[in-house]
PDB file of C-alpha atoms and ligand atoms in Angstrom:
ATOM      1  CA  MET A  11     135.543 186.472 -77.815  1.00 32.00           C
ATOM      2  CA  ASP A  12     138.607 185.974 -75.692  1.00 35.00           C
ATOM      3  CA  ALA A  13     137.684 186.901 -72.117  1.00 39.00           C
ATOM      4  CA  THR A  14     140.347 186.844 -69.430  1.00 41.00           C
ATOM      5  CA  ASP A  15     140.275 186.553 -65.652  1.00 42.00           C
ATOM      6  CA  ALA A  16     137.594 188.962 -64.402  1.00 39.00           C
ATOM      7  CA  GLU A  17     139.315 189.014 -60.996  1.00 50.00           C
ATOM      8  CA  SER A  18     142.477 190.608 -62.361  1.00 92.00           C
ATOM      9  CA  LEU A  19     143.353 194.271 -61.826  1.00 98.00           C
ATOM     10  CA  VAL A  20     143.044 194.930 -65.536  1.00 98.00           C
ATOM     11  CA  THR A  21     140.629 192.941 -67.677  1.00 98.00           C
ATOM     12  CA  TYR A  22     141.266 192.218 -71.323  1.00 98.00           C
ATOM     13  CA  GLU A  23     139.145 190.884 -74.127  1.00 98.00           C
ATOM     14  CA  LEU A  24     139.399 190.931 -77.871  1.00 98.00           C
ATOM     15  CA  ARG A  25     136.079 191.766 -79.537  1.00 98.00           C
ATOM     16  CA  ASP A  26     136.601 191.185 -83.222  1.00 98.00           C
ATOM     17  CA  VAL A  27     139.576 193.484 -83.961  1.00 98.00           C
ATOM     18  CA  VAL A  28     139.104 195.804 -80.974  1.00 98.00           C
ATOM     19  CA  ALA A  29     140.875 195.121 -77.645  1.00 98.00           C
ATOM     20  CA  VAL A  30     138.794 196.135 -74.619  1.00 98.00           C
ATOM     21  CA  ILE A  31     140.901 196.955 -71.576  1.00 98.00           C
ATOM     22  CA  GLY A  32     139.161 197.548 -68.235  1.00 98.00           C
ATOM     23  CA  LEU A  33     140.678 199.044 -65.082  1.00 98.00           C
ATOM     24  CA  ASN A  34     139.244 196.624 -62.538  1.00 98.00           C
ATOM     25  CA  ARG A  35     139.763 197.920 -59.039  1.00 98.00           C
ATOM     26  CA  PRO A  36     136.417 199.585 -58.389  1.00 98.00           C
ATOM     27  CA  GLN A  37     136.662 199.276 -54.604  1.00 97.00           C
ATOM     28  CA  LYS A  38     139.635 201.686 -54.818  1.00 98.00           C
ATOM     29  CA  ARG A  39     138.022 203.727 -57.585  1.00 98.00           C
ATOM     30  CA  ASN A  40     140.477 202.158 -60.055  1.00 98.00           C
ATOM     31  CA  ALA A  41     143.438 203.948 -58.430  1.00 98.00           C
ATOM     32  CA  ILE A  42     146.639 203.023 -60.270  1.00 98.00           C
ATOM     33  CA  SER A  43     149.081 201.042 -58.129  1.00 97.00           C
ATOM     34  CA  ASP A  44     152.420 199.652 -59.361  1.00 96.00           C
ATOM     35  CA  ARG A  45     150.684 196.342 -60.118  1.00 97.00           C
ATOM     36  CA  VAL A  46     147.869 198.088 -61.996  1.00 98.00           C
ATOM     37  CA  VAL A  47     150.275 200.015 -64.212  1.00 97.00           C
ATOM     38  CA  GLU A  48     152.229 196.814 -64.959  1.00 97.00           C
ATOM     39  CA  ALA A  49     148.996 194.967 -65.822  1.00 98.00           C
ATOM     40  CA  LEU A  50     147.923 197.879 -67.998  1.00 98.00           C
ATOM     41  CA  GLY A  51     151.275 197.732 -69.782  1.00 98.00           C
ATOM     42  CA  ALA A  52     150.825 194.008 -70.471  1.00 97.00           C
ATOM     43  CA  ALA A  53     147.277 194.561 -71.770  1.00 98.00           C
ATOM     44  CA  VAL A  54     148.398 197.386 -74.068  1.00 98.00           C
ATOM     45  CA  ALA A  55     151.266 195.232 -75.403  1.00 98.00           C
ATOM     46  CA  ARG A  56     148.859 192.374 -76.111  1.00 98.00           C
ATOM     47  CA  ALA A  57     146.409 194.748 -77.810  1.00 98.00           C
ATOM     48  CA  THR A  58     149.195 196.132 -79.981  1.00 98.00           C
ATOM     49  CA  ASP A  59     150.084 192.590 -81.077  1.00 97.00           C
ATOM     50  CA  GLU A  60     146.628 191.313 -81.925  1.00 98.00           C
ATOM     51  CA  ALA A  61     144.127 194.184 -82.297  1.00 98.00           C
ATOM     52  CA  ARG A  62     143.615 197.017 -84.775  1.00 98.00           C
ATOM     53  CA  ALA A  63     142.333 199.464 -82.102  1.00 98.00           C
ATOM     54  CA  GLY A  64     141.829 199.526 -78.336  1.00 98.00           C
ATOM     55  CA  VAL A  65     139.344 200.867 -75.814  1.00 99.00           C
ATOM     56  CA  ILE A  66     140.294 201.668 -72.221  1.00 99.00           C
ATOM     57  CA  HIS A  67     137.504 202.025 -69.639  1.00 99.00           C
ATOM     58  CA  GLY A  68     136.989 201.858 -65.898  1.00 98.00           C
ATOM     59  CA  ILE A  69     134.882 199.127 -64.347  1.00 98.00           C
ATOM     60  CA  GLY A  70     132.337 200.611 -61.925  1.00 98.00           C
ATOM     61  CA  PRO A  71     131.095 204.173 -61.530  1.00 98.00           C
ATOM     62  CA  HIS A  72     134.531 205.834 -61.905  1.00 98.00           C
ATOM     63  CA  PHE A  73     137.103 205.764 -64.677  1.00 99.00           C
ATOM     64  CA  CYS A  74     140.123 206.268 -62.420  1.00 98.00           C
ATOM     65  CA  ALA A  75     141.042 208.129 -59.199  1.00 98.00           C
ATOM     66  CA  GLY A  76     144.684 208.481 -60.289  1.00 98.00           C
ATOM     67  CA  LEU A  77     147.819 207.406 -58.512  1.00 98.00           C
ATOM     68  CA  ASP A  78     147.383 204.970 -55.621  1.00 97.00           C
ATOM     69  CA  LEU A  79     148.192 207.463 -52.884  1.00 97.00           C
ATOM     70  CA  GLY A  80     148.532 204.762 -50.219  1.00 96.00           C
ATOM     71  CA  GLU A  81     151.413 203.209 -52.121  1.00 95.00           C
ATOM     72  CA  HIS A  82     153.073 206.591 -52.622  1.00 93.00           C
ATOM     73  CA  VAL A  83     153.482 207.367 -48.908  1.00 94.00           C
ATOM     74  CA  ASP A  84     157.073 206.737 -47.722  1.00 92.00           C
ATOM     75  CA  LYS A  85     158.276 205.869 -51.226  1.00 92.00           C
ATOM     76  CA  PRO A  86     162.042 206.493 -51.549  1.00 95.00           C
ATOM     77  CA  LEU A  87     162.854 209.346 -53.937  1.00 95.00           C
ATOM     78  CA  ILE A  88     164.570 207.101 -56.479  1.00 96.00           C
ATOM     79  CA  GLU A  89     161.575 204.730 -56.452  1.00 95.00           C
ATOM     80  CA  ALA A  90     159.208 207.645 -57.066  1.00 95.00           C
ATOM     81  CA  ILE A  91     161.258 208.722 -60.093  1.00 97.00           C
ATOM     82  CA  ALA A  92     161.392 205.153 -61.411  1.00 97.00           C
ATOM     83  CA  GLY A  93     157.636 204.822 -60.861  1.00 97.00           C
ATOM     84  CA  SER A  94     156.908 207.958 -62.867  1.00 97.00           C
ATOM     85  CA  ARG A  95     159.222 206.777 -65.640  1.00 98.00           C
ATOM     86  CA  ARG A  96     157.337 203.455 -65.719  1.00 98.00           C
ATOM     87  CA  TRP A  97     154.063 205.345 -66.242  1.00 98.00           C
ATOM     88  CA  HIS A  98     155.760 207.344 -69.025  1.00 98.00           C
ATOM     89  CA  ARG A  99     156.967 204.196 -70.735  1.00 98.00           C
ATOM     90  CA  ILE A 100     153.585 202.501 -70.652  1.00 98.00           C
ATOM     91  CA  PHE A 101     151.492 205.577 -71.503  1.00 98.00           C
ATOM     92  CA  ASP A 102     153.890 206.216 -74.390  1.00 98.00           C
ATOM     93  CA  THR A 103     153.093 202.782 -75.826  1.00 98.00           C
ATOM     94  CA  ILE A 104     149.448 203.884 -75.824  1.00 98.00           C
ATOM     95  CA  GLU A 105     150.016 207.322 -77.340  1.00 98.00           C
ATOM     96  CA  ARG A 106     152.746 206.492 -79.854  1.00 97.00           C
ATOM     97  CA  GLY A 107     152.342 202.769 -80.417  1.00 97.00           C
ATOM     98  CA  ARG A 108     150.882 200.972 -83.406  1.00 97.00           C
ATOM     99  CA  ILE A 109     147.127 201.148 -82.872  1.00 98.00           C
ATOM    100  CA  PRO A 110     144.692 203.903 -81.901  1.00 98.00           C
ATOM    101  CA  PHE A 111     143.156 203.897 -78.402  1.00 99.00           C
ATOM    102  CA  VAL A 112     139.836 205.380 -77.291  1.00 99.00           C
ATOM    103  CA  SER A 113     139.051 206.004 -73.609  1.00 99.00           C
ATOM    104  CA  ALA A 114     135.504 205.717 -72.225  1.00 99.00           C
ATOM    105  CA  LEU A 115     135.151 208.071 -69.254  1.00 99.00           C
ATOM    106  CA  ASN A 116     132.663 208.190 -66.392  1.00 98.00           C
ATOM    107  CA  GLY A 117     132.789 209.480 -62.813  1.00 98.00           C
ATOM    108  CA  ALA A 118     136.229 210.464 -61.549  1.00 98.00           C
ATOM    109  CA  VAL A 119     138.855 211.207 -64.187  1.00 99.00           C
ATOM    110  CA  VAL A 120     141.327 212.485 -61.670  1.00 98.00           C
ATOM    111  CA  GLY A 121     145.090 213.055 -61.539  1.00 98.00           C
ATOM    112  CA  GLY A 122     146.783 210.052 -63.145  1.00 98.00           C
ATOM    113  CA  GLY A 123     143.376 208.974 -64.478  1.00 98.00           C
ATOM    114  CA  PHE A 124     143.254 212.146 -66.573  1.00 98.00           C
ATOM    115  CA  GLU A 125     146.888 211.545 -67.592  1.00 98.00           C
ATOM    116  CA  LEU A 126     145.921 208.066 -68.801  1.00 99.00           C
ATOM    117  CA  ALA A 127     142.943 209.453 -70.724  1.00 99.00           C
ATOM    118  CA  ALA A 128     145.220 212.102 -72.261  1.00 98.00           C
ATOM    119  CA  SER A 129     147.487 209.371 -73.627  1.00 98.00           C
ATOM    120  CA  THR A 130     144.583 207.910 -75.627  1.00 98.00           C
ATOM    121  CA  HIS A 131     143.691 209.345 -79.025  1.00 98.00           C
ATOM    122  CA  LEU A 132     139.983 209.953 -78.426  1.00 98.00           C
ATOM    123  CA  ARG A 133     138.147 210.621 -75.154  1.00 99.00           C
ATOM    124  CA  VAL A 134     134.451 209.773 -74.919  1.00 99.00           C
ATOM    125  CA  ALA A 135     132.860 211.117 -71.727  1.00 98.00           C
ATOM    126  CA  GLU A 136     129.495 210.459 -70.106  1.00 98.00           C
ATOM    127  CA  GLU A 137     127.712 213.315 -68.368  1.00 96.00           C
ATOM    128  CA  SER A 138     128.825 211.965 -64.962  1.00 97.00           C
ATOM    129  CA  ALA A 139     132.514 212.348 -65.765  1.00 98.00           C
ATOM    130  CA  PHE A 140     134.393 214.968 -63.752  1.00 98.00           C
ATOM    131  CA  PHE A 141     137.974 216.069 -64.213  1.00 99.00           C
ATOM    132  CA  ALA A 142     140.416 217.248 -61.553  1.00 98.00           C
ATOM    133  CA  LEU A 143     144.151 217.537 -60.927  1.00 98.00           C
ATOM    134  CA  PRO A 144     144.427 217.611 -57.115  1.00 98.00           C
ATOM    135  CA  GLU A 145     148.205 217.088 -57.117  1.00 95.00           C
ATOM    136  CA  GLY A 146     148.746 220.499 -55.496  1.00 95.00           C
ATOM    137  CA  GLN A 147     146.476 219.601 -52.578  1.00 95.00           C
ATOM    138  CA  ARG A 148     148.240 216.251 -52.191  1.00 96.00           C
ATOM    139  CA  GLY A 149     151.659 217.966 -52.145  1.00 96.00           C
ATOM    140  CA  ILE A 150     152.898 216.316 -55.329  1.00 96.00           C
ATOM    141  CA  PHE A 151     153.070 217.013 -59.076  1.00 97.00           C
ATOM    142  CA  VAL A 152     151.786 215.179 -62.108  1.00 97.00           C
ATOM    143  CA  GLY A 153     154.040 212.219 -62.964  1.00 97.00           C
ATOM    144  CA  GLY A 154     152.181 210.307 -65.657  1.00 98.00           C
ATOM    145  CA  GLY A 155     152.976 212.586 -68.571  1.00 98.00           C
ATOM    146  CA  GLY A 156     150.293 215.188 -67.797  1.00 98.00           C
ATOM    147  CA  SER A 157     152.601 218.211 -67.944  1.00 98.00           C
ATOM    148  CA  VAL A 158     153.162 217.327 -71.602  1.00 97.00           C
ATOM    149  CA  ARG A 159     149.924 215.686 -72.730  1.00 98.00           C
ATOM    150  CA  ILE A 160     147.234 217.450 -70.687  1.00 98.00           C
ATOM    151  CA  ALA A 161     148.952 220.816 -71.169  1.00 98.00           C
ATOM    152  CA  ARG A 162     148.933 220.286 -74.943  1.00 97.00           C
ATOM    153  CA  LEU A 163     145.346 219.101 -74.911  1.00 97.00           C
ATOM    154  CA  ILE A 164     143.713 221.918 -72.933  1.00 98.00           C
ATOM    155  CA  GLY A 165     146.551 224.460 -72.667  1.00 98.00           C
ATOM    156  CA  ALA A 166     149.110 224.946 -69.900  1.00 98.00           C
ATOM    157  CA  ALA A 167     147.204 227.929 -68.433  1.00 98.00           C
ATOM    158  CA  ARG A 168     144.026 225.887 -67.919  1.00 98.00           C
ATOM    159  CA  MET A 169     145.990 222.968 -66.537  1.00 98.00           C
ATOM    160  CA  GLY A 170     147.757 225.331 -64.157  1.00 98.00           C
ATOM    161  CA  ASP A 171     144.370 226.677 -63.046  1.00 98.00           C
ATOM    162  CA  MET A 172     143.142 223.145 -62.271  1.00 98.00           C
ATOM    163  CA  MET A 173     146.312 222.330 -60.340  1.00 98.00           C
ATOM    164  CA  LEU A 174     146.551 225.602 -58.411  1.00 97.00           C
ATOM    165  CA  THR A 175     142.903 225.928 -57.449  1.00 97.00           C
ATOM    166  CA  GLY A 176     141.659 222.342 -57.368  1.00 97.00           C
ATOM    167  CA  ARG A 177     139.071 223.300 -59.971  1.00 98.00           C
ATOM    168  CA  VAL A 178     136.812 220.377 -60.908  1.00 98.00           C
ATOM    169  CA  LEU A 179     135.233 220.379 -64.359  1.00 98.00           C
ATOM    170  CA  ARG A 180     132.159 218.551 -65.567  1.00 98.00           C
ATOM    171  CA  ALA A 181     132.353 216.658 -68.867  1.00 98.00           C
ATOM    172  CA  ALA A 182     130.521 219.374 -70.838  1.00 98.00           C
ATOM    173  CA  GLU A 183     132.947 222.027 -69.626  1.00 98.00           C
ATOM    174  CA  MET A 184     135.942 219.805 -70.409  1.00 98.00           C
ATOM    175  CA  GLU A 185     134.548 219.276 -73.887  1.00 98.00           C
ATOM    176  CA  ARG A 186     134.579 223.068 -74.376  1.00 98.00           C
ATOM    177  CA  TRP A 187     138.203 223.083 -73.193  1.00 98.00           C
ATOM    178  CA  GLY A 188     139.124 220.440 -75.762  1.00 98.00           C
ATOM    179  CA  GLY A 189     139.826 217.622 -73.279  1.00 98.00           C
ATOM    180  CA  VAL A 190     136.779 215.566 -74.296  1.00 98.00           C
ATOM    181  CA  SER A 191     136.309 214.505 -77.915  1.00 98.00           C
ATOM    182  CA  TYR A 192     132.732 213.159 -77.634  1.00 98.00           C
ATOM    183  CA  LEU A 193     130.112 213.871 -74.964  1.00 98.00           C
ATOM    184  CA  VAL A 194     127.456 211.156 -74.560  1.00 98.00           C
ATOM    185  CA  PRO A 195     124.495 210.457 -72.249  1.00 98.00           C
ATOM    186  CA  GLU A 196     124.985 208.401 -69.089  1.00 97.00           C
ATOM    187  CA  GLY A 197     125.819 204.749 -69.705  1.00 97.00           C
ATOM    188  CA  GLU A 198     126.807 205.232 -73.347  1.00 98.00           C
ATOM    189  CA  ALA A 199     130.550 205.950 -73.213  1.00 98.00           C
ATOM    190  CA  LEU A 200     131.754 202.375 -73.669  1.00 98.00           C
ATOM    191  CA  GLY A 201     129.367 201.731 -76.564  1.00 98.00           C
ATOM    192  CA  LYS A 202     130.373 204.923 -78.343  1.00 98.00           C
ATOM    193  CA  ALA A 203     134.067 204.243 -77.692  1.00 98.00           C
ATOM    194  CA  MET A 204     133.674 200.742 -79.211  1.00 98.00           C
ATOM    195  CA  GLU A 205     131.931 202.229 -82.236  1.00 98.00           C
ATOM    196  CA  LEU A 206     134.708 204.794 -82.786  1.00 98.00           C
ATOM    197  CA  ALA A 207     137.442 202.209 -82.241  1.00 98.00           C
ATOM    198  CA  ALA A 208     135.811 199.922 -84.834  1.00 98.00           C
ATOM    199  CA  VAL A 209     135.756 202.777 -87.358  1.00 98.00           C
ATOM    200  CA  ALA A 210     139.424 203.647 -86.716  1.00 98.00           C
ATOM    201  CA  ALA A 211     140.306 199.929 -86.917  1.00 98.00           C
ATOM    202  CA  GLY A 212     138.942 199.920 -90.479  1.00 97.00           C
ATOM    203  CA  ASN A 213     141.510 202.485 -91.646  1.00 98.00           C
ATOM    204  CA  ALA A 214     144.706 201.454 -93.387  1.00 97.00           C
ATOM    205  CA  GLU A 215     147.163 200.260 -90.745  1.00 97.00           C
ATOM    206  CA  LEU A 216     149.962 202.517 -91.969  1.00 97.00           C
ATOM    207  CA  SER A 217     147.666 205.564 -92.061  1.00 98.00           C
ATOM    208  CA  ASN A 218     146.804 204.966 -88.403  1.00 98.00           C
ATOM    209  CA  TYR A 219     150.490 204.543 -87.624  1.00 98.00           C
ATOM    210  CA  ALA A 220     151.274 207.867 -89.309  1.00 97.00           C
ATOM    211  CA  ILE A 221     148.402 209.628 -87.539  1.00 98.00           C
ATOM    212  CA  ILE A 222     149.548 208.347 -84.156  1.00 97.00           C
ATOM    213  CA  ASN A 223     153.285 208.758 -84.630  1.00 98.00           C
ATOM    214  CA  ALA A 224     153.917 211.475 -87.210  1.00 98.00           C
ATOM    215  CA  LEU A 225     151.220 213.965 -86.233  1.00 96.00           C
ATOM    216  CA  PRO A 226     152.376 214.582 -82.635  1.00 95.00           C
ATOM    217  CA  ARG A 227     156.036 214.650 -83.702  1.00 96.00           C
ATOM    218  CA  VAL A 228     155.313 217.241 -86.388  1.00 97.00           C
ATOM    219  CA  GLN A 229     153.943 219.480 -83.617  1.00 95.00           C
ATOM    220  CA  ASP A 230     157.396 219.364 -82.001  1.00 95.00           C
ATOM    221  CA  MET A 231     159.206 220.320 -85.235  1.00 98.00           C
ATOM    222  CA  SER A 232     159.863 223.508 -87.130  1.00 98.00           C
ATOM    223  CA  SER A 233     157.351 224.143 -89.931  1.00 98.00           C
ATOM    224  CA  GLN A 234     159.924 223.251 -92.573  1.00 98.00           C
ATOM    225  CA  ASP A 235     160.867 219.959 -90.918  1.00 98.00           C
ATOM    226  CA  GLY A 236     157.212 219.185 -90.312  1.00 98.00           C
ATOM    227  CA  LEU A 237     156.300 219.740 -93.952  1.00 98.00           C
ATOM    228  CA  PHE A 238     159.209 217.544 -95.058  1.00 98.00           C
ATOM    229  CA  LEU A 239     158.151 214.677 -92.777  1.00 98.00           C
ATOM    230  CA  GLU A 240     154.574 215.105 -93.974  1.00 98.00           C
ATOM    231  CA  SER A 241     155.670 214.635 -97.599  1.00 98.00           C
ATOM    232  CA  LEU A 242     157.615 211.498 -96.707  1.00 98.00           C
ATOM    233  CA  MET A 243     154.728 209.993 -94.728  1.00 97.00           C
ATOM    234  CA  SER A 244     152.277 210.917 -97.443  1.00 97.00           C
ATOM    235  CA  ALA A 245     154.342 209.171-100.143  1.00 97.00           C
ATOM    236  CA  LEU A 246     155.062 206.188 -97.891  1.00 96.00           C
ATOM    237  CA  THR A 247     151.420 205.553 -97.052  1.00 96.00           C
ATOM    238  CA  SER A 248     150.238 205.890-100.658  1.00 96.00           C
ATOM    239  CA  ALA A 249     152.835 203.378-101.877  1.00 96.00           C
ATOM    240  CA  THR A 250     151.246 200.445-100.010  1.00 95.00           C
ATOM    241  CA  PRO A 251     149.025 197.878-101.824  1.00 96.00           C
ATOM    242  CA  ASP A 252     146.346 198.653 -99.214  1.00 96.00           C
ATOM    243  CA  ALA A 253     146.304 202.340-100.185  1.00 96.00           C
ATOM    244  CA  GLN A 254     146.412 201.525-103.900  1.00 96.00           C
ATOM    245  CA  GLU A 255     143.361 199.277-103.557  1.00 96.00           C
ATOM    246  CA  ARG A 256     141.477 201.868-101.479  1.00 96.00           C
ATOM    247  CA  LEU A 257     142.232 204.607-104.005  1.00 96.00           C
ATOM    248  CA  ARG A 258     141.194 202.372-106.910  1.00 96.00           C
ATOM    249  CA  ALA A 259     137.986 201.430-105.074  1.00 96.00           C
ATOM    250  CA  PHE A 260     137.000 205.085-104.872  1.00 96.00           C
ATOM    251  CA  VAL A 261     137.844 205.821-108.497  1.00 96.00           C
ATOM    252  CA  GLU A 262     135.840 202.761-109.597  1.00 97.00           C
ATOM    253  CA  LYS A 263     132.892 203.893-107.419  1.00 97.00           C
ATOM    254  CA  ARG A 264     133.173 200.907-105.091  1.00 97.00           C
ATOM    255  CA  ALA A 265     133.974 202.975-101.996  1.00 96.00           C
ATOM    256  CA  ALA A 266     131.686 205.043 -99.786  1.00 94.00           C
ATOM    257  CA  LYS A 267     131.615 208.776-100.422  1.00 95.00           C
ATOM    258  CA  VAL A 268     132.118 211.355 -97.694  1.00 95.00           C
ATOM    259  CA  LYS A 269     128.670 212.509 -96.586  1.00 93.00           C
ATOM    260  CA  ALA A 270     127.706 215.680 -94.741  1.00 94.00           C
ATOM    261  CA  PRO A 271     126.379 214.825 -91.245  1.00 92.00           C
ATOM    262  CA  ASP A 272     122.759 215.712 -92.171  1.00 85.00           C
ATOM    263  CA  ASP A 273     122.964 213.498 -95.204  1.00 65.00           C
ATOM    264  CA  VAL A 274     123.638 210.139 -93.463  1.00 56.00           C
TER     265      VAL A 274
HETATM  266  C1  LIG B 322     142.104 205.600 -53.158  1.00 77.15           C
HETATM  267  C2  LIG B 322     142.265 206.600 -54.133  1.00 77.15           C
HETATM  268  C3  LIG B 322     143.598 206.882 -54.554  1.00 77.15           C
HETATM  269  C4  LIG B 322     140.158 206.410 -53.723  1.00 77.15           C
HETATM  270  N1  LIG B 322     144.597 206.181 -53.988  1.00 77.15           N
HETATM  271  N2  LIG B 322     143.127 204.932 -52.622  1.00 77.15           N
HETATM  272  N3  LIG B 322     143.961 211.178 -56.648  1.00 77.15           N
HETATM  273  C5  LIG B 322     143.180 211.844 -55.792  1.00 77.15           C
HETATM  274  O1  LIG B 322     143.615 212.710 -55.057  1.00 77.15           O
HETATM  275  C6  LIG B 322     141.740 211.408 -55.752  1.00 77.15           C
HETATM  276  C7  LIG B 322     141.433 210.746 -54.431  1.00 77.15           C
HETATM  277  N4  LIG B 322     140.100 210.126 -54.435  1.00 77.15           N
HETATM  278  C8  LIG B 322     138.948 210.823 -54.267  1.00 77.15           C
HETATM  279  O2  LIG B 322     138.941 212.042 -54.219  1.00 77.15           O
HETATM  280  C9  LIG B 322     137.687 210.028 -54.157  1.00 77.15           C
HETATM  281  O3  LIG B 322     138.037 208.720 -53.737  1.00 77.15           O
HETATM  282  C10 LIG B 322     136.866 209.915 -55.478  1.00 77.15           C
HETATM  283  C11 LIG B 322     136.279 211.291 -55.830  1.00 77.15           C
HETATM  284  C12 LIG B 322     137.716 209.423 -56.630  1.00 77.15           C
HETATM  285  C13 LIG B 322     135.727 208.893 -55.276  1.00 77.15           C
HETATM  286  O4  LIG B 322     134.985 209.234 -54.112  1.00 77.15           O
HETATM  287  P1  LIG B 322     134.046 208.127 -53.436  1.00 77.15           P
HETATM  288  O5  LIG B 322     133.317 208.811 -52.314  1.00 77.15           O
HETATM  289  O6  LIG B 322     133.253 207.447 -54.475  1.00 77.15           O
HETATM  290  O7  LIG B 322     135.039 207.003 -52.863  1.00 77.15           O
HETATM  291  P2  LIG B 322     135.952 207.003 -51.538  1.00 77.15           P
HETATM  292  O8  LIG B 322     135.137 206.581 -50.351  1.00 77.15           O
HETATM  293  O9  LIG B 322     136.700 208.276 -51.384  1.00 77.15           O
HETATM  294  O10 LIG B 322     137.037 205.895 -51.894  1.00 77.15           O
HETATM  295  C14 LIG B 322     136.753 204.510 -51.862  1.00 77.15           C
HETATM  296  C15 LIG B 322     138.048 203.788 -51.513  1.00 77.15           C
HETATM  297  O11 LIG B 322     139.006 204.027 -52.530  1.00 77.15           O
HETATM  298  C16 LIG B 322     138.680 204.336 -50.234  1.00 77.15           C
HETATM  299  O12 LIG B 322     139.378 203.275 -49.601  1.00 77.15           O
HETATM  300  P3  LIG B 322     138.766 202.468 -48.352  1.00 77.15           P
HETATM  301  O13 LIG B 322     139.797 201.463 -48.028  1.00 77.15           O
HETATM  302  O14 LIG B 322     138.530 203.515 -47.287  1.00 77.15           O
HETATM  303  O15 LIG B 322     137.461 201.873 -48.843  1.00 77.15           O
HETATM  304  C17 LIG B 322     139.671 205.343 -50.736  1.00 77.15           C
HETATM  305  O16 LIG B 322     140.732 205.570 -49.827  1.00 77.15           O
HETATM  306  C18 LIG B 322     140.179 204.613 -51.976  1.00 77.15           C
HETATM  307  N5  LIG B 322     140.772 205.525 -52.935  1.00 77.15           N
HETATM  308  N6  LIG B 322     141.052 207.097 -54.473  1.00 77.15           N
HETATM  309  C19 LIG B 322     144.355 205.240 -53.058  1.00 77.15           C
HETATM  310  N7  LIG B 322     143.867 207.800 -55.499  1.00 77.15           N
HETATM  311  C20 LIG B 322     151.647 209.538 -61.737  1.00 77.15           C
HETATM  312  S1  LIG B 322     151.349 210.889 -60.798  1.00 77.15           S
HETATM  313  C21 LIG B 322     149.649 211.076 -60.677  1.00 77.15           C
HETATM  314  C22 LIG B 322     149.324 211.911 -59.489  1.00 77.15           C
HETATM  315  C23 LIG B 322     147.888 211.746 -59.073  1.00 77.15           C
HETATM  316  O17 LIG B 322     147.160 210.962 -59.605  1.00 77.15           O
HETATM  317  S2  LIG B 322     147.376 212.768 -57.796  1.00 77.15           S
HETATM  318  C24 LIG B 322     145.680 212.481 -57.660  1.00 77.15           C
HETATM  319  C25 LIG B 322     145.375 211.333 -56.763  1.00 77.15           C
END
């Protein structure tokens, strides 16, 4: 295990092939300041270099209270734009990088915290998790990619409802809306997220790359272009020695079968 400075704003450790990244500013409910987003960017870059999957969680009773509002007061317009673009750049390296990320959610998943969770590939939420987009009340707008990612995840109409009315959703309700992938009892989000990350880490590297990078792009394409890219990715992934060995392993009855959930 490779533990880093527990005092830092973002903790990092490599557990086997899974990078565990912790937002570590619990006294401010893990609000994302400029320094936090930079530290997160560095942690994600390190994870991409040395891990096969990553988990992002919040240290303390809340995942993340969003943008550090204190830092946002009196920010010059050009700085605010640059700040939002920095979030985009870093969240993009999570969403469309080289390895899958799972977020473990508890307590507040608010504003930029929800935007961060939406940039991960799987969201595991404890019962205590609650979701809100109070940007309207704060007089601002989402700036961490939410208008694209959250709107695609739960639908623009539902996102608009949350932003216009300040609606706060519990984890179970957000699961019904499609914003939570797995709902778990209190205290179990990090464990479940680690378990899922370990499973995803066991996939072929190029398959994960295609899932992360081709799948969302296909959604932005015409059907014909999407089908063409799918054929290319499909052929490309199967041509690797890794895929050849995995295919052979199944044919030679050395690989696990797919089992129905009741059958495990
Ligand atoms: C903060 C922040 C923050 C807490 N920026 N300092 N996000 C919001 O509008 C959410 C604002 N936060 C809250 O509604 C509540 O803090 C919570 C529901 C998350 C947690 O409540 P609670 O009672 O546990 O904590 P608290 O007493 O409100 O906060 C503890 C401290 O954290 C306190 O500071 P202190 O110095 O008085 O101890 C709070 O001021 C501080 N704190 N949240 C700065 N967000 C890229 S664009 C994204 C746009 C957005 O994210 S908008 C949504 C912003």
